[in-house]
CSV table of C-alpha atoms in Angstrom, one decimal:
chain,number,residue,atom,x,y,z
A,640,UNK,CA,141.6,166.7,57.6
A,641,UNK,CA,141.6,170.5,59.0
A,642,UNK,CA,140.3,173.5,57.0
A,643,UNK,CA,142.6,175.7,54.9
A,644,UNK,CA,143.9,178.3,57.4
A,645,UNK,CA,146.1,182.4,56.8
A,646,UNK,CA,148.9,182.2,58.2
A,647,UNK,CA,149.2,183.6,62.1
A,648,UNK,CA,145.0,183.0,61.4
A,649,UNK,CA,143.9,182.0,65.3
A,650,UNK,CA,142.0,178.7,65.3
A,651,UNK,CA,138.3,179.8,67.2
A,652,UNK,CA,138.2,178.5,71.3
A,653,UNK,CA,135.9,175.7,72.4
A,654,UNK,CA,134.8,178.6,74.5
A,655,UNK,CA,133.6,180.3,71.4
A,656,UNK,CA,132.6,177.0,69.2
A,657,UNK,CA,129.9,176.4,72.2
A,658,UNK,CA,128.8,179.9,72.3
A,659,UNK,CA,128.3,179.8,68.6
A,660,UNK,CA,126.6,176.8,69.1
A,661,UNK,CA,123.9,177.9,71.7
A,662,UNK,CA,123.6,180.9,69.0
A,663,UNK,CA,122.5,178.6,66.4
A,664,UNK,CA,120.5,176.3,68.7
A,665,UNK,CA,118.4,179.4,69.4
A,666,UNK,CA,118.0,180.6,66.1
A,667,UNK,CA,116.7,176.9,65.1
A,668,UNK,CA,114.1,177.1,68.2
A,669,UNK,CA,112.7,180.4,66.8
A,670,UNK,CA,112.7,179.5,63.2
A,671,UNK,CA,110.7,176.3,64.3
A,672,UNK,CA,107.9,178.4,66.2
A,673,UNK,CA,108.6,180.7,62.9
A,674,UNK,CA,107.7,177.8,60.9
A,675,UNK,CA,104.9,176.3,63.2
A,676,UNK,CA,102.9,179.9,62.4
A,677,UNK,CA,103.5,180.3,58.8
A,678,UNK,CA,102.4,176.9,58.5
A,679,UNK,CA,98.7,177.3,59.9
A,680,UNK,CA,99.1,180.9,58.4
A,681,UNK,CA,99.2,179.1,55.0
A,682,UNK,CA,97.0,175.8,56.1
A,683,UNK,CA,94.6,179.3,56.4
A,684,UNK,CA,95.6,181.2,53.6
A,685,UNK,CA,94.6,178.2,51.3
A,686,UNK,CA,91.3,177.0,53.2
A,687,UNK,CA,90.2,180.8,52.6
A,688,UNK,CA,91.3,180.2,48.8
A,689,UNK,CA,90.0,177.2,48.1
A,690,UNK,CA,86.3,178.8,49.1
A,691,UNK,CA,86.8,182.0,47.1
A,692,UNK,CA,87.7,179.8,44.3
A,693,UNK,CA,84.4,177.7,44.8
A,694,UNK,CA,82.8,181.1,45.3
A,695,UNK,CA,84.2,182.7,41.9
A,696,UNK,CA,82.8,179.0,39.9
A,697,UNK,CA,79.4,179.5,41.2
A,698,UNK,CA,79.1,183.6,40.1
A,699,UNK,CA,79.9,181.9,36.5
A,700,UNK,CA,76.7,180.2,37.1
A,701,UNK,CA,77.5,177.8,34.8
A,702,UNK,CA,78.5,180.1,31.6
A,703,UNK,CA,81.4,180.2,30.0
A,704,UNK,CA,83.4,183.5,31.6
A,705,UNK,CA,86.9,185.1,31.0
A,706,UNK,CA,87.8,187.1,33.0
A,707,UNK,CA,90.4,190.3,31.9
A,708,UNK,CA,92.7,191.9,34.7
A,709,UNK,CA,95.3,194.6,33.2
A,710,UNK,CA,96.4,195.8,37.8
A,711,UNK,CA,94.1,198.7,37.4
A,712,UNK,CA,90.9,197.2,36.6
A,713,UNK,CA,88.8,193.9,36.0
A,714,UNK,CA,86.2,192.8,33.5
A,715,UNK,CA,84.4,189.8,33.2
A,716,UNK,CA,83.7,188.6,30.1
A,717,UNK,CA,81.2,186.4,27.9
A,718,UNK,CA,78.7,186.3,25.6
A,719,UNK,CA,76.1,184.2,26.7
A,720,UNK,CA,76.3,185.5,30.6
A,721,UNK,CA,73.6,188.2,31.8
A,722,UNK,CA,75.2,191.6,33.2
A,723,UNK,CA,74.5,190.1,36.6
A,724,UNK,CA,76.7,186.9,36.5
A,725,UNK,CA,79.7,189.0,34.9
A,726,UNK,CA,79.6,191.6,37.8
A,727,UNK,CA,78.7,188.6,40.8
A,728,UNK,CA,82.1,186.8,38.5
A,729,UNK,CA,83.8,190.0,39.1
A,730,UNK,CA,83.1,190.8,42.5
A,731,UNK,CA,84.5,187.4,43.3
A,732,UNK,CA,87.5,187.5,41.2
A,733,UNK,CA,88.1,191.1,43.4
A,734,UNK,CA,88.1,189.3,46.2
A,735,UNK,CA,90.2,186.3,45.4
A,736,UNK,CA,92.8,188.8,44.1
A,737,UNK,CA,92.7,190.7,47.6
A,738,UNK,CA,93.3,188.0,49.7
A,739,UNK,CA,96.5,187.0,47.5
A,740,UNK,CA,97.0,190.8,48.0
A,741,UNK,CA,97.1,190.9,51.5
A,742,UNK,CA,99.1,186.9,51.6
A,743,UNK,CA,102.2,188.9,50.0
A,744,UNK,CA,101.9,191.6,52.1
A,745,UNK,CA,101.9,189.5,55.4
A,746,UNK,CA,104.5,187.3,53.8
A,747,UNK,CA,107.0,190.2,53.4
A,748,UNK,CA,105.7,191.9,56.9
A,749,UNK,CA,105.4,189.5,59.1
A,750,UNK,CA,108.3,188.9,61.4
A,751,UNK,CA,110.7,186.0,61.4
A,752,UNK,CA,113.4,185.3,63.6
A,753,UNK,CA,116.2,188.4,62.5
A,754,UNK,CA,119.6,186.3,64.7
A,755,UNK,CA,120.5,184.5,61.3
A,756,UNK,CA,121.5,187.7,60.0
A,757,UNK,CA,123.3,186.4,57.2
A,758,UNK,CA,123.5,188.9,54.1
A,759,UNK,CA,120.5,187.6,51.6
A,760,UNK,CA,118.9,185.9,53.9
A,761,UNK,CA,114.7,185.6,52.6
A,762,UNK,CA,112.6,186.8,55.7
A,763,UNK,CA,109.2,185.7,53.9
A,764,UNK,CA,106.9,183.8,55.9
A,765,UNK,CA,106.5,181.1,53.1
A,766,UNK,CA,107.0,178.1,55.2
A,767,UNK,CA,109.5,177.0,52.2
A,768,UNK,CA,111.7,179.6,52.8
A,769,UNK,CA,112.1,178.9,56.6
A,770,UNK,CA,112.4,175.5,56.0
A,771,UNK,CA,115.7,176.9,53.8
A,772,UNK,CA,116.8,178.7,56.4
A,773,UNK,CA,116.0,175.9,58.7
A,774,UNK,CA,118.8,173.4,56.2
A,775,UNK,CA,120.9,176.1,56.4
A,776,UNK,CA,121.4,176.5,59.7
A,777,UNK,CA,121.7,173.3,60.7
A,778,UNK,CA,124.3,172.5,58.2
A,779,UNK,CA,126.4,175.5,59.5
A,780,UNK,CA,125.8,174.1,63.6
A,781,UNK,CA,126.9,170.5,61.8
A,782,UNK,CA,130.0,172.3,61.0
A,783,UNK,CA,130.4,173.8,63.9
A,784,UNK,CA,130.3,170.7,66.0
A,785,UNK,CA,133.0,169.2,63.7
A,786,UNK,CA,135.1,172.6,64.3
A,787,UNK,CA,135.0,172.0,68.2
A,788,UNK,CA,135.8,168.1,67.9
A,789,UNK,CA,138.8,169.2,66.2
A,790,UNK,CA,139.6,172.3,68.6
A,791,UNK,CA,138.9,169.4,71.9
A,792,UNK,CA,141.0,167.3,70.3
A,793,UNK,CA,143.6,169.5,69.7
A,794,UNK,CA,143.6,170.8,73.8
A,795,UNK,CA,143.8,167.3,74.2
A,796,UNK,CA,146.9,166.5,72.6
A,797,UNK,CA,148.1,169.5,73.8
A,798,UNK,CA,148.0,169.1,77.2
A,799,UNK,CA,148.8,164.9,76.7
A,800,UNK,CA,151.9,166.4,75.4
A,801,UNK,CA,152.6,169.1,78.3
A,802,UNK,CA,151.8,166.4,80.4
A,803,UNK,CA,154.9,163.7,78.7
A,804,UNK,CA,157.4,167.1,78.2
A,805,UNK,CA,156.3,167.3,82.0
A,806,UNK,CA,157.4,163.6,83.1
A,807,UNK,CA,159.8,163.4,80.8
A,808,UNK,CA,162.0,166.5,83.0
A,809,UNK,CA,164.6,165.4,85.0
A,810,UNK,CA,163.0,167.7,88.0
A,811,UNK,CA,159.8,165.4,87.6
A,812,UNK,CA,160.9,162.8,89.8
A,813,UNK,CA,161.9,165.3,92.2
A,814,UNK,CA,158.1,166.8,92.4
A,815,UNK,CA,156.6,164.0,92.4
A,816,UNK,CA,157.7,163.0,95.8
A,817,UNK,CA,157.4,166.4,97.4
A,818,UNK,CA,153.7,166.2,96.3
A,819,UNK,CA,153.5,162.4,97.7
A,820,UNK,CA,155.2,163.7,100.9
A,821,UNK,CA,153.1,166.8,101.0
A,822,UNK,CA,150.1,164.7,100.3
A,823,UNK,CA,150.3,162.3,102.9
A,824,UNK,CA,151.2,165.3,105.8
A,825,UNK,CA,147.9,166.4,104.8
A,826,UNK,CA,146.2,163.3,104.9
A,827,UNK,CA,145.4,163.6,101.1
A,828,UNK,CA,147.0,159.6,100.7
């Protein structure tokens, strides 16, 4: 089943489709490299965050401490914790917040391949975002492969039809005879 085409719209040539496949292969290679980097950075972030969460828990020293973070300031509150514990908790929370902020900036600023220049593409370096881009590019590549198969089948059918038309022409027998004589004279047998 072929896709809808507007009257007069030309079908892509096999050469154009092959070029598109090469571009999609390049995009997929770049995205795979981006994914490796993103997964490594994500793993490092998760390890560092887990260590900071442990430091935050240790800073609480067993006291029930609540943290109020209004975006402008951080305040640790507790009815029973000494002031020194509250300051350590605030410091540990701030360190955790800085790490998360750095992570967010990195996700938005780190370069991922611009080869898939579709509008609305999420270029963040989050591994899930890159995996989605890989899936979309793989799907698009598969569609192009189907288009290439259709184009090659059309091309083959057109050639076979042209060969049948030539073979059915009255002068085709004369041309074949002349070609056979020429080949024999040239020793091409």
